[in-house]
Tab-separated table of C-alpha atoms and ligand atoms in Angstrom:
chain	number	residue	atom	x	y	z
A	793	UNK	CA	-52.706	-6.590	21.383
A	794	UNK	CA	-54.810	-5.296	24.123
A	795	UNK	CA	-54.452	-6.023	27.792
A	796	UNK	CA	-57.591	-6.702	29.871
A	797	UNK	CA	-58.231	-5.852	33.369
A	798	UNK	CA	-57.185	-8.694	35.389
A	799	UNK	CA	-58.782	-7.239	38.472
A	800	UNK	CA	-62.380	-8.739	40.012
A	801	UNK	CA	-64.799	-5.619	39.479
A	802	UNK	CA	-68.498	-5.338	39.435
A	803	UNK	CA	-70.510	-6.394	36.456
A	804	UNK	CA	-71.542	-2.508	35.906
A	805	UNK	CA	-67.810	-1.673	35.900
A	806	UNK	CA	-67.109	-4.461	33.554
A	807	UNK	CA	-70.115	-3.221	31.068
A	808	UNK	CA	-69.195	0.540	31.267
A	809	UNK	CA	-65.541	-0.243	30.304
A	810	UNK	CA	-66.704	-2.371	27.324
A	811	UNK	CA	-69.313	0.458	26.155
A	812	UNK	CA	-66.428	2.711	26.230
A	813	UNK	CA	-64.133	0.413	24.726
A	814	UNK	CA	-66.605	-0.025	21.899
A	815	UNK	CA	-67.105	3.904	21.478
A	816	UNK	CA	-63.451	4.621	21.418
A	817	UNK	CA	-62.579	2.571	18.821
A	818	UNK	CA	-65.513	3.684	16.537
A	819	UNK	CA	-65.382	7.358	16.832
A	820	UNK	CA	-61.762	7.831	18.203
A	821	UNK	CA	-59.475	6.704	15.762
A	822	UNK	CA	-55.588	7.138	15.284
A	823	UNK	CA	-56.338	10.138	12.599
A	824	UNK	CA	-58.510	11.830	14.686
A	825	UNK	CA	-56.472	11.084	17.452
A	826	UNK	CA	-53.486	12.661	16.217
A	827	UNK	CA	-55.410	15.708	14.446
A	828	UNK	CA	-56.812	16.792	18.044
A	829	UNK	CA	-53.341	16.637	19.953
A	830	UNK	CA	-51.801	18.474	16.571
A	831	UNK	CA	-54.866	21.388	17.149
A	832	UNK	CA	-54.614	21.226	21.130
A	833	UNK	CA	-58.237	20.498	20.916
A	834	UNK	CA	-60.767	18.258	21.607
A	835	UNK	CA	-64.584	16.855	20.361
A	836	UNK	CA	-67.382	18.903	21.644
A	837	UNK	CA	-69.580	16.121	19.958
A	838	UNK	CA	-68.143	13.235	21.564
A	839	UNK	CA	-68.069	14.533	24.495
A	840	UNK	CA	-71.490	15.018	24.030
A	841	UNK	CA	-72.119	11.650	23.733
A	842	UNK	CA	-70.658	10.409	26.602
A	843	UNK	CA	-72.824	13.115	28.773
A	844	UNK	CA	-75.826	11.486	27.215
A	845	UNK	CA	-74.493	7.982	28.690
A	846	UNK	CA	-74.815	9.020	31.844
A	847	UNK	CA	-70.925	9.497	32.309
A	848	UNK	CA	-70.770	13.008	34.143
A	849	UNK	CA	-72.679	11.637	36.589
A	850	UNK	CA	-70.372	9.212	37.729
A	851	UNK	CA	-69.408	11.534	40.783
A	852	UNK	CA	-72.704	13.489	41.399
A	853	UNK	CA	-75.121	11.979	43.981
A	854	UNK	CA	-78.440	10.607	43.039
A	855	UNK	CA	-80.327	13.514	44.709
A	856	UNK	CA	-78.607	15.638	42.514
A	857	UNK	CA	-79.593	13.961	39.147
A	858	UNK	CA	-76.110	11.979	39.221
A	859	UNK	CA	-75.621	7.570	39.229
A	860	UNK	CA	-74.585	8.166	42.656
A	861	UNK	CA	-70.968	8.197	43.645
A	862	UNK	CA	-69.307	5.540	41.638
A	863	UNK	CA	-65.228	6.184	42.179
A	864	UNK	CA	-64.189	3.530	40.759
A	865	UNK	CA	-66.294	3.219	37.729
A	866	UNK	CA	-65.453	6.772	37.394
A	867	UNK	CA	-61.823	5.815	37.742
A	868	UNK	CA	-62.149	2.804	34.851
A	869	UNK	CA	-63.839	5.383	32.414
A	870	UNK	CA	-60.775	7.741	32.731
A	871	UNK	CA	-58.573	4.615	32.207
A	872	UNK	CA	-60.587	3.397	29.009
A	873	UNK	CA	-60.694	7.200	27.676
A	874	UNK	CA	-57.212	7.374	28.250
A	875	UNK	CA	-55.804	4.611	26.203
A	876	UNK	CA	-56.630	6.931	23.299
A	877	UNK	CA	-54.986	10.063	24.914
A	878	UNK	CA	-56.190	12.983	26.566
A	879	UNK	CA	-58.756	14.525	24.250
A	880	UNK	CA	-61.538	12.204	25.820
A	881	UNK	CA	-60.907	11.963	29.075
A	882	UNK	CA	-59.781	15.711	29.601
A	883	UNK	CA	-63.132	16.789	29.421
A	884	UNK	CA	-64.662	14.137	31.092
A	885	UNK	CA	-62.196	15.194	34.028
A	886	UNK	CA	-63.289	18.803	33.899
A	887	UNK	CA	-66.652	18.149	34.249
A	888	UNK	CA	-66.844	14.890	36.914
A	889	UNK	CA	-63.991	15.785	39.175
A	890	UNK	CA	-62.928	19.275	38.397
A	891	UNK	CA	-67.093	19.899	38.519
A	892	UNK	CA	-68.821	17.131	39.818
A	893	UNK	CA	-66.873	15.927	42.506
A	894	UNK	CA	-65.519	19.186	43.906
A	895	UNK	CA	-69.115	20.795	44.321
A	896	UNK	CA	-70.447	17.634	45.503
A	897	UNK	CA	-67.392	17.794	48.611
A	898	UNK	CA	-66.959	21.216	49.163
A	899	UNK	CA	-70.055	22.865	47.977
A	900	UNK	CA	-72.719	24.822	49.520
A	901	UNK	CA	-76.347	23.311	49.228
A	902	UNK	CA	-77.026	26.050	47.109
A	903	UNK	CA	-74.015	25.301	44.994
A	904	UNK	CA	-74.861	21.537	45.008
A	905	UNK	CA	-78.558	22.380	43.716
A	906	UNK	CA	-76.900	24.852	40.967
A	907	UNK	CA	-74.907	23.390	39.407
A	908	UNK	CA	-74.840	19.496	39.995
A	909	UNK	CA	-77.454	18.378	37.994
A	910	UNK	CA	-76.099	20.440	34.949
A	911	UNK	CA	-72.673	18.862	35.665
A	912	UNK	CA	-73.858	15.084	35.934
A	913	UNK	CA	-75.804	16.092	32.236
A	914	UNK	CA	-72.340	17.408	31.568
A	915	UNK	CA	-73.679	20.521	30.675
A	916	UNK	CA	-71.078	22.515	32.663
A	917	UNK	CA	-67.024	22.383	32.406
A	918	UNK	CA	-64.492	23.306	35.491
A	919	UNK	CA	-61.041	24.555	35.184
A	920	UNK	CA	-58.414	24.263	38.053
A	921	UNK	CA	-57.216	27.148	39.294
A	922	UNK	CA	-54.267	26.670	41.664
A	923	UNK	CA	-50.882	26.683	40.291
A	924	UNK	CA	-49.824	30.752	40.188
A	925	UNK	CA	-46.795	32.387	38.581
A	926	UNK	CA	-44.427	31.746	41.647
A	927	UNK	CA	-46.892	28.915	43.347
A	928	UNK	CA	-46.118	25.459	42.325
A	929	UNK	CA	-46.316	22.437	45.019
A	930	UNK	CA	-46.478	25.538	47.832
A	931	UNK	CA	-49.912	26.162	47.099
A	932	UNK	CA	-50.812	27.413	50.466
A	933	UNK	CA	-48.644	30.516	49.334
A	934	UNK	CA	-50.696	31.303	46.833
A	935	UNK	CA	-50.917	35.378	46.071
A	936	UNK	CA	-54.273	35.640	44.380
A	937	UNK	CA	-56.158	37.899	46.467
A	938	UNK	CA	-59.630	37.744	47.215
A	939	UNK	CA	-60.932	41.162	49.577
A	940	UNK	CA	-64.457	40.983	50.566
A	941	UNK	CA	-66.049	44.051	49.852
A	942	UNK	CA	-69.873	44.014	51.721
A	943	UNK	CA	-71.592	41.144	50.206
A	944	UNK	CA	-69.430	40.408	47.437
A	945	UNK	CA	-65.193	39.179	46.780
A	946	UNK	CA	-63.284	41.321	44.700
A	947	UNK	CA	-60.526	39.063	43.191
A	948	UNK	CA	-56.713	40.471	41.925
A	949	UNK	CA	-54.180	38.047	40.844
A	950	UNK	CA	-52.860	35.696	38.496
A	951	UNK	CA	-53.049	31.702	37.546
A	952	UNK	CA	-50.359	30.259	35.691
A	953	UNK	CA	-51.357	26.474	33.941
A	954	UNK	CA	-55.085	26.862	34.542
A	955	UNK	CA	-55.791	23.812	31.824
A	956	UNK	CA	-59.615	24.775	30.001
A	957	UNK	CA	-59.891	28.103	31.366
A	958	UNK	CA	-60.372	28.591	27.484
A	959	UNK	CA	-63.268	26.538	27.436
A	960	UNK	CA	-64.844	25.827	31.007
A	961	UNK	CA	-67.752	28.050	32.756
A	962	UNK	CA	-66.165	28.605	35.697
A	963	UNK	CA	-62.793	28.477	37.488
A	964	UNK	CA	-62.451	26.595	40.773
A	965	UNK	CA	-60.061	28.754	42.016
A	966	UNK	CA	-57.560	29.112	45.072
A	967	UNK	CA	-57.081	32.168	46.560
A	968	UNK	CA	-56.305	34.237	49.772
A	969	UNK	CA	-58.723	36.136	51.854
A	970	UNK	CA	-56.411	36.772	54.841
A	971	UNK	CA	-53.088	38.063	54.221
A	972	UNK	CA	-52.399	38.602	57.480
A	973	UNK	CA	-53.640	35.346	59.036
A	974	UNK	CA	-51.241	31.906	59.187
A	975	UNK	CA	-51.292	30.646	55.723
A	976	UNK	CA	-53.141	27.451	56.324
A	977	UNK	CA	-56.228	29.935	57.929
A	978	UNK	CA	-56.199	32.764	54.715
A	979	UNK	CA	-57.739	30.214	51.751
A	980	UNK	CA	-60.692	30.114	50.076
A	981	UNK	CA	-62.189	28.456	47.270
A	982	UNK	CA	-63.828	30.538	45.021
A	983	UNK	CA	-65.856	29.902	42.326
A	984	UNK	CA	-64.980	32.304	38.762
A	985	UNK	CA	-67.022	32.739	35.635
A	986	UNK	CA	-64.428	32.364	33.002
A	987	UNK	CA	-66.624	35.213	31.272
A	988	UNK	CA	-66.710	37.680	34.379
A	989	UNK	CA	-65.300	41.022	33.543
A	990	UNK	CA	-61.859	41.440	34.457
A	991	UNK	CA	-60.866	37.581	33.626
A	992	UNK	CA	-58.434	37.325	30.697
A	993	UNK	CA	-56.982	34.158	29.273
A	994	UNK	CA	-53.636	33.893	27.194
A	995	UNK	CA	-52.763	30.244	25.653
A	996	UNK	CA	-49.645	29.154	27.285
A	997	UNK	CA	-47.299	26.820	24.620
A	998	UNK	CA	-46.687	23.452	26.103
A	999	UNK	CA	-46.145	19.291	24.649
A	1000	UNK	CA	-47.956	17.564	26.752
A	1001	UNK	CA	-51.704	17.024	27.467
A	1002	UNK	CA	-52.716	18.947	24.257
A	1003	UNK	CA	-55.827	18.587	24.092
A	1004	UNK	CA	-56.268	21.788	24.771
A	1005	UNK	CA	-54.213	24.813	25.526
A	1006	UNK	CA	-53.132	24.959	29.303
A	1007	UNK	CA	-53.907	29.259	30.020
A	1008	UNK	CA	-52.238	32.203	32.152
A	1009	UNK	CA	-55.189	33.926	34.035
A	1010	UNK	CA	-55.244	36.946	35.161
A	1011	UNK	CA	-58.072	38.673	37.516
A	1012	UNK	CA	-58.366	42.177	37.360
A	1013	UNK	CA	-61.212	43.522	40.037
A	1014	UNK	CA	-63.512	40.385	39.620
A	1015	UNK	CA	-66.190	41.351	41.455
A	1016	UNK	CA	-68.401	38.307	42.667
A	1017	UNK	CA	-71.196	37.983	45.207
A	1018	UNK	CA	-69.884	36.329	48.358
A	1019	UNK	CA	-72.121	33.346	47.036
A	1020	UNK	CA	-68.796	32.191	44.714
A	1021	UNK	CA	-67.025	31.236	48.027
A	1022	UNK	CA	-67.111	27.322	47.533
A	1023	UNK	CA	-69.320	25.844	50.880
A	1024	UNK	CA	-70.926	29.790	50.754
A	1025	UNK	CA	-69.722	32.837	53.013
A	1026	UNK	CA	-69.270	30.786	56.154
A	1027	UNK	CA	-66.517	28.957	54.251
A	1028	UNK	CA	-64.186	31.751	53.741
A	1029	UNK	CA	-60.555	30.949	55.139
A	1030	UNK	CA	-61.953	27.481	55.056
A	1031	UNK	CA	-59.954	26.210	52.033
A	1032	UNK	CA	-56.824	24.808	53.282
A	1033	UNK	CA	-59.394	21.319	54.623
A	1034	UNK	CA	-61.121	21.394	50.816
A	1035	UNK	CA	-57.299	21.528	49.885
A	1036	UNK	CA	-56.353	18.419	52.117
A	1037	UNK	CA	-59.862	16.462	51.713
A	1038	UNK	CA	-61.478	13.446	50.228
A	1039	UNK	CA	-61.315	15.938	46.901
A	1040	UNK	CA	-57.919	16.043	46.414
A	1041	UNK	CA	-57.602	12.222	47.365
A	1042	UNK	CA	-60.170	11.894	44.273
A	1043	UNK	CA	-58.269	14.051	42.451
A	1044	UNK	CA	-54.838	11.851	42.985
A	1045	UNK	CA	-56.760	8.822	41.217
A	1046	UNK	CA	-57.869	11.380	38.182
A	1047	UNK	CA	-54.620	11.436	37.690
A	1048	UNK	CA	-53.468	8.333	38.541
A	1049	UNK	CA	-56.063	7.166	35.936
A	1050	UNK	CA	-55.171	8.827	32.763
A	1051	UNK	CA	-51.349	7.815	33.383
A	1052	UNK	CA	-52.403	4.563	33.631
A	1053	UNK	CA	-54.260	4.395	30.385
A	1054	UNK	CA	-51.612	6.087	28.784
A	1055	UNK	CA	-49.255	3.706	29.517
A	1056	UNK	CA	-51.297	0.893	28.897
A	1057	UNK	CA	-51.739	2.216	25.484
A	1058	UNK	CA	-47.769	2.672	25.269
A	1059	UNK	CA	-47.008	-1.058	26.203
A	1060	UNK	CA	-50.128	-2.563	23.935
A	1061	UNK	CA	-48.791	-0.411	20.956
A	1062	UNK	CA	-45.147	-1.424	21.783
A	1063	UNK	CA	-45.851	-5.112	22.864
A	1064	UNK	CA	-47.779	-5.471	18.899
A	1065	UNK	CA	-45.172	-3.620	16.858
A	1066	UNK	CA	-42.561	-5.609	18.347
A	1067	UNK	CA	-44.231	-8.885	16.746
A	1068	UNK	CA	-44.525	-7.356	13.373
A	1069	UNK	CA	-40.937	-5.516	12.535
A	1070	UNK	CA	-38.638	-8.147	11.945
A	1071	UNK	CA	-34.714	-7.586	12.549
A	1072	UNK	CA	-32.141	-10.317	12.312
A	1073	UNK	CA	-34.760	-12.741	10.592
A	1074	UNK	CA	-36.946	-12.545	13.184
A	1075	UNK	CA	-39.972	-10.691	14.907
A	1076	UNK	CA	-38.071	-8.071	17.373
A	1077	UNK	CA	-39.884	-9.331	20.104
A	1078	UNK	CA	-38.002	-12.274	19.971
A	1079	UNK	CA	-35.222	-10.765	20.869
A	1080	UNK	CA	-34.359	-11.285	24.243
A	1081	UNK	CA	-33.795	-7.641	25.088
A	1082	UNK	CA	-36.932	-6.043	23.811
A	1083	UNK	CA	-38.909	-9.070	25.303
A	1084	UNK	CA	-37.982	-8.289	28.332
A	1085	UNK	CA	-38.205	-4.625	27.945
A	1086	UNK	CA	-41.770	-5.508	27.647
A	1087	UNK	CA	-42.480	-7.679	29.980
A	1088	UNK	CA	-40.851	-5.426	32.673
A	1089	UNK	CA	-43.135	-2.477	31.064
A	1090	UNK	CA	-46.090	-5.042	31.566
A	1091	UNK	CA	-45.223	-5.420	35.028
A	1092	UNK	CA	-44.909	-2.592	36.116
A	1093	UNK	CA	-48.294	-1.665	34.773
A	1094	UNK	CA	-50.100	-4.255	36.513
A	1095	UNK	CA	-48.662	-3.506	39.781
A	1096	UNK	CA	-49.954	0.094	38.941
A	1097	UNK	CA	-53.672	-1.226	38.362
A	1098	UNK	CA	-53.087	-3.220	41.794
A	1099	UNK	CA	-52.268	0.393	43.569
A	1100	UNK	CA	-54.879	2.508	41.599
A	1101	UNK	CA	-57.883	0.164	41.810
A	1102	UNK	CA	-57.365	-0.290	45.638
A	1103	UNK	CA	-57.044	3.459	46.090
A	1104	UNK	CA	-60.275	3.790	43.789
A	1105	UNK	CA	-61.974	0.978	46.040
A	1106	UNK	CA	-61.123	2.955	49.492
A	1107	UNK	CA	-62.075	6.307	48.218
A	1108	UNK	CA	-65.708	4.803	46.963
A	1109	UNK	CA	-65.978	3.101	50.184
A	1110	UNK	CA	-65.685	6.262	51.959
A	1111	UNK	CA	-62.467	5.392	54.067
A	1112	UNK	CA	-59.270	6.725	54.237
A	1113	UNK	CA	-57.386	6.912	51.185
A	1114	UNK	CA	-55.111	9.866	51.669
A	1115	UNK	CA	-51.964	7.348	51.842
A	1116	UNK	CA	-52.512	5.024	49.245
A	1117	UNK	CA	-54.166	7.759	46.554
A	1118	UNK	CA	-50.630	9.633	46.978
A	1119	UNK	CA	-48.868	6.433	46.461
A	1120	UNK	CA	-51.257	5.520	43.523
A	1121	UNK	CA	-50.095	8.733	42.104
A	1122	UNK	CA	-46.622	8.420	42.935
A	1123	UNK	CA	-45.812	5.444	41.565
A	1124	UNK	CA	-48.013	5.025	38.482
A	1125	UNK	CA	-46.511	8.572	37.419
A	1126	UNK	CA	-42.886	7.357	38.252
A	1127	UNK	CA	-43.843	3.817	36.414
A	1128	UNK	CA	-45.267	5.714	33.225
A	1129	UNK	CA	-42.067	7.248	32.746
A	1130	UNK	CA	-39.843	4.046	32.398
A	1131	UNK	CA	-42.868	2.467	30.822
A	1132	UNK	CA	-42.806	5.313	28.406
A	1133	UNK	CA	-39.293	5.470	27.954
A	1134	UNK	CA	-38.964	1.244	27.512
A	1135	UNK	CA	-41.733	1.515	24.854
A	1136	UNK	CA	-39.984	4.358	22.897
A	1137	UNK	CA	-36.809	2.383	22.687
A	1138	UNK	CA	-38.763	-1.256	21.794
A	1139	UNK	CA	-40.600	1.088	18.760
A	1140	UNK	CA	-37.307	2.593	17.565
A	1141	UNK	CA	-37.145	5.234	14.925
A	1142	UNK	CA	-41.050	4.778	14.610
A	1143	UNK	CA	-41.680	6.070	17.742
A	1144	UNK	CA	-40.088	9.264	16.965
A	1145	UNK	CA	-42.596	9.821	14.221
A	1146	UNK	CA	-46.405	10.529	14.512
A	1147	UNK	CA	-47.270	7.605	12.326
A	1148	UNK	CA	-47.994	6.225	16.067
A	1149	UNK	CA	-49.518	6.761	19.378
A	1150	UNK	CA	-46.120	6.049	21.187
A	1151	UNK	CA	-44.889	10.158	20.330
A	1152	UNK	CA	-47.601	11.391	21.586
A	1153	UNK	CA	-48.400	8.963	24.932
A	1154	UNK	CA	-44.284	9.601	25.697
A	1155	UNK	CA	-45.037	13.420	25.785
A	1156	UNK	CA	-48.025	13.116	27.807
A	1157	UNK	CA	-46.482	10.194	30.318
A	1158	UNK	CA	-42.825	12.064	31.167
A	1159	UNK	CA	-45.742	14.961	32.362
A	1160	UNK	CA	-47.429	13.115	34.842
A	1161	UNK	CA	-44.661	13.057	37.907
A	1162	UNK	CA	-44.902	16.839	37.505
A	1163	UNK	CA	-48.958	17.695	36.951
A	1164	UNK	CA	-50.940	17.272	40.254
A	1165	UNK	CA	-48.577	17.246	42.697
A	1166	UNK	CA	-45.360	16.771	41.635
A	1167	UNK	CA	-43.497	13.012	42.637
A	1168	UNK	CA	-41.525	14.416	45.593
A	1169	UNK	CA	-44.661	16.358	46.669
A	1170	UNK	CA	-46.226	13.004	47.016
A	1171	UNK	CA	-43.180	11.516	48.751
A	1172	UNK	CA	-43.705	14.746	51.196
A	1173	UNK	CA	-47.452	14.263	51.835
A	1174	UNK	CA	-46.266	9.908	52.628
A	1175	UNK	CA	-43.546	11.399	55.119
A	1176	UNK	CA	-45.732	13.332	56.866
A	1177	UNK	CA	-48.812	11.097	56.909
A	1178	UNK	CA	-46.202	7.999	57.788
A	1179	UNK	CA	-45.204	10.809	60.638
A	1180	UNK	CA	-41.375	9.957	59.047
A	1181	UNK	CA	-40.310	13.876	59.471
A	1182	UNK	CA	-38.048	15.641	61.980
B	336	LIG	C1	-49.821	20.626	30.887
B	336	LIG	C2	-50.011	21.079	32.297
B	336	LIG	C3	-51.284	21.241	32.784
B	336	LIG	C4	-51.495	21.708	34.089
B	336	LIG	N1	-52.773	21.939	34.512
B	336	LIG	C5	-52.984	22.559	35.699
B	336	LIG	C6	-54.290	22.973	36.079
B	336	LIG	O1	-55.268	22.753	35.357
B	336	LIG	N2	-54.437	23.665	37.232
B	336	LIG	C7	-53.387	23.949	38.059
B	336	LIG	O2	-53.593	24.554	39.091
B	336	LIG	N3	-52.118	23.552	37.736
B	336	LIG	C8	-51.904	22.872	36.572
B	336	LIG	N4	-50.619	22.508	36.214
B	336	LIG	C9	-49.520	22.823	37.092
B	336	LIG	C10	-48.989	21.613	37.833
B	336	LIG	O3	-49.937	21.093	38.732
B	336	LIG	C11	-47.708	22.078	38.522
B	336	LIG	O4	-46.757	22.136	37.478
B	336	LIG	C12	-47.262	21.163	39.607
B	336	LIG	O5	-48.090	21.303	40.725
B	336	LIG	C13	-45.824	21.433	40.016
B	336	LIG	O6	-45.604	22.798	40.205
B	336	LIG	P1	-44.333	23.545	39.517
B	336	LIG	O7	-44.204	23.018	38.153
B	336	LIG	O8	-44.516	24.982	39.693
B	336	LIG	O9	-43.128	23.023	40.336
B	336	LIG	P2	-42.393	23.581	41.694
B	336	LIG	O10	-43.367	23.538	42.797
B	336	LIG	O11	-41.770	24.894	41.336
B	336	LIG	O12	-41.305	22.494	41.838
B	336	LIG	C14	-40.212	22.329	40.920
B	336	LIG	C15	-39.435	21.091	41.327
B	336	LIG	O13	-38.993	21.231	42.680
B	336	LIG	C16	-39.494	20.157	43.461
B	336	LIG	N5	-39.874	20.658	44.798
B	336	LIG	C17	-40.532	21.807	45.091
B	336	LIG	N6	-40.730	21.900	46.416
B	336	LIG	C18	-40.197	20.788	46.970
B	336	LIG	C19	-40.079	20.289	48.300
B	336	LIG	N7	-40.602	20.959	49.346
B	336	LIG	N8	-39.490	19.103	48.488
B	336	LIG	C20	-38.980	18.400	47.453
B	336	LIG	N9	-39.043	18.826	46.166
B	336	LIG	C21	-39.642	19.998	45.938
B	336	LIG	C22	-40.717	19.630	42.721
B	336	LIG	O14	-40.968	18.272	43.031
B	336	LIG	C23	-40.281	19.819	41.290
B	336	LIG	O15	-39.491	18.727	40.901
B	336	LIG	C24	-50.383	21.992	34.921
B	336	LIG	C25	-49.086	21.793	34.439
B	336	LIG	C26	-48.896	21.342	33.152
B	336	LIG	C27	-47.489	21.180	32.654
């Protein structure tokens, strides 16, 4: 069974999701599916492919060799990529919003003519580096250090669950250059060759989102030019705005996204399975109980598409967004949970096994309240932008 977007889009959106529908189920398969979350890894050559579409471009500007900024096209391809797990859209998210989307914000016009048209040919990959050994949702405490030394930023520190710092070119990284200013005035975004001396990357074990391994960074005397300050020199302390900008609001619906198509992929495997096993005589899903198991899984996902498609239309429209990509994140993470957990049950002992998507997408959806801003981080952000606090 597969569910189809019940939303009015444009005809471009409609045609990109059915190219990617048509490449998934060609070249992604269940096998291959499982035998990349089983080696944490994921398809250089597909990935390829999709570059050569004209995907990574999806959030670069036409100037800069991209399709222009298309959010929610951008958004749709994450959701279609998703429904087969991470190993698809991972990348694609390392190189459009992690890359693409951050440089286009935040970057210098040196930066932008550097490195955006090799990102929208998906020629570069970005890694995330803002989560820290003792820095969680607090990120404006981050410790990473970043001392300018004449015209270049020597960096000391360590990043804890920097996902593709394994595999990506650079780090977009968080760090302070003002230990004794007020933290909101001491960040800067700085941009790290995964390959500089004095970077070194240890796999961190985890279950979820295994396409890759998620790394432990540490920065030993990096020495940069100044140039790697994201926006250039004149940015540094600058970072707390790139923190709180239209970038992270993008960043919400990345995430947003992927849950979405993971639980769509949950409820289509669950809702299909449940006509086939027959218990009692009769197809499970004529069971009252695991009927409406599913349709309350269904439900919830399509108020989730209502929430992360009009996020997705704000953000491409250039308004504000801040409040309704945090509640886009919120409650499609919280959602993918019970839809997870609903699915799980409907599959039974099958879902415990690998013989189906449901193991993995259950790993990957009890993640998502947690990666990007935890839940009650988002509930925080609401309360303070709905003024609800003290
Ligand atoms: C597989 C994986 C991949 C990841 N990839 C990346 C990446 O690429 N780059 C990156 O930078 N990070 C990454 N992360 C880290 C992720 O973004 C963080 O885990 C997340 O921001 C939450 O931080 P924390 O786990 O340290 O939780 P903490 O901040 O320590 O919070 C723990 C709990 O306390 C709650 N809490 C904390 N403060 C408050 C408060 N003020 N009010 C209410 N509740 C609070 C939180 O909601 C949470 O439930 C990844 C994590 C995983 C598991």
């Amino acid at each position: 069974m597969r569910i189809e977007n019940t939303l009015p889009e444009e005809e471009h959106v409609t045609a990109l999701r059915r190219q990617l529908q048509r490449f998934v189920a060609e070249k992604a398969p269940r096998e291959k599916r499982r035998a990349w979350d089983q080696a944490h890894d994921w398809p250089r050559d597909l990935f390829a492919e999709l570059a050569a579409m004209g995907l990574c471009g999806l959030t670069v500007p036409e100037e800069h060799g991209g399709g222009g900024q298309d959010i929610v096209a951008a958004v749709a391809a994450i959701e279609e990529l998703a429904r087969v797990g991470p190993a698809l859209a991972g990348p694609f998210i390392h190189c459009a919003f992690y890359g693409g989307m951050n440089i286009t914000e935040n970057g210098s016009d040196a930066q932008k003519r550097a490195l955006l048209p090799k990102l929208a040919r998906g020629e570069l990959l970005f890694a995330y580096g803002l989560s820290e050994p003792d820095v969680g949702g607090d990120l404006a405490s981050v410790k990473t250090r970043g001392r300018v030394d004449g015209d270049a930023i020597v960096i000391n520190g360590a990043k804890r669950w920097c996902t593709g710092a394994d595999f990506a070119d650079y780090i977009y990284c968080l760090i302070n250059t003002a230990p004794d200013a007020p933290k909101r005035e001491a960040l800067s975004f700085v941009l790290i060759p995964a390959n500089a001396p004095g970077v070194t990357t240890t796999p961190i074990t985890h279950v979820n989102l295994r396409y890759t391994a998620s790394c432990d960074v540490h920065f030993d005397d990096v020495r940069l030019p100044l140039d790697a300050v994201i926006g250039g020199p004149e940015k540094l302390n600058k970072g707390w705005g790139m923190l709180a900008g239209r970038a992270l609001d993008v960043e919400k619906l990345e995430v947003a996204a992927c849950t979405f198509g993971f639980a769509q992929a949950a409820v289509e495997e669950a809702w299909s399975y449940a006509q086939e096993r027959v218990q009692f005589g009769k197809a499970i899903a004529a069971h009252q109980a695991v009927a409406h198991k599913l349709v309350n899984a269904r439900t919830k996902l399509e108020a989730c598409r209502h929430m992360l498609y009009h996020a997705a239309r704000l953000a491409h429209e250039h308004r504000p967004c801040a409040i309704e990509t945090s509640m886009a994140k919120l409650y499609t993470a919280e959602c993918g949970v019970e839809i997870a957990l609903a699915c799980q049950q409907v599959m039974g002992a099958y879902a415990l096994s690998d013989a189906y998507d449901i193991e993995r997408n259950v790993r990957d959806l009890l993640g998502m309240p947690i990666v990007g801003g935890s839940s009650d981080m988002q509930r925080n952000n609401l309360a303070g932008l709905w003024r609800l606090r003290g």
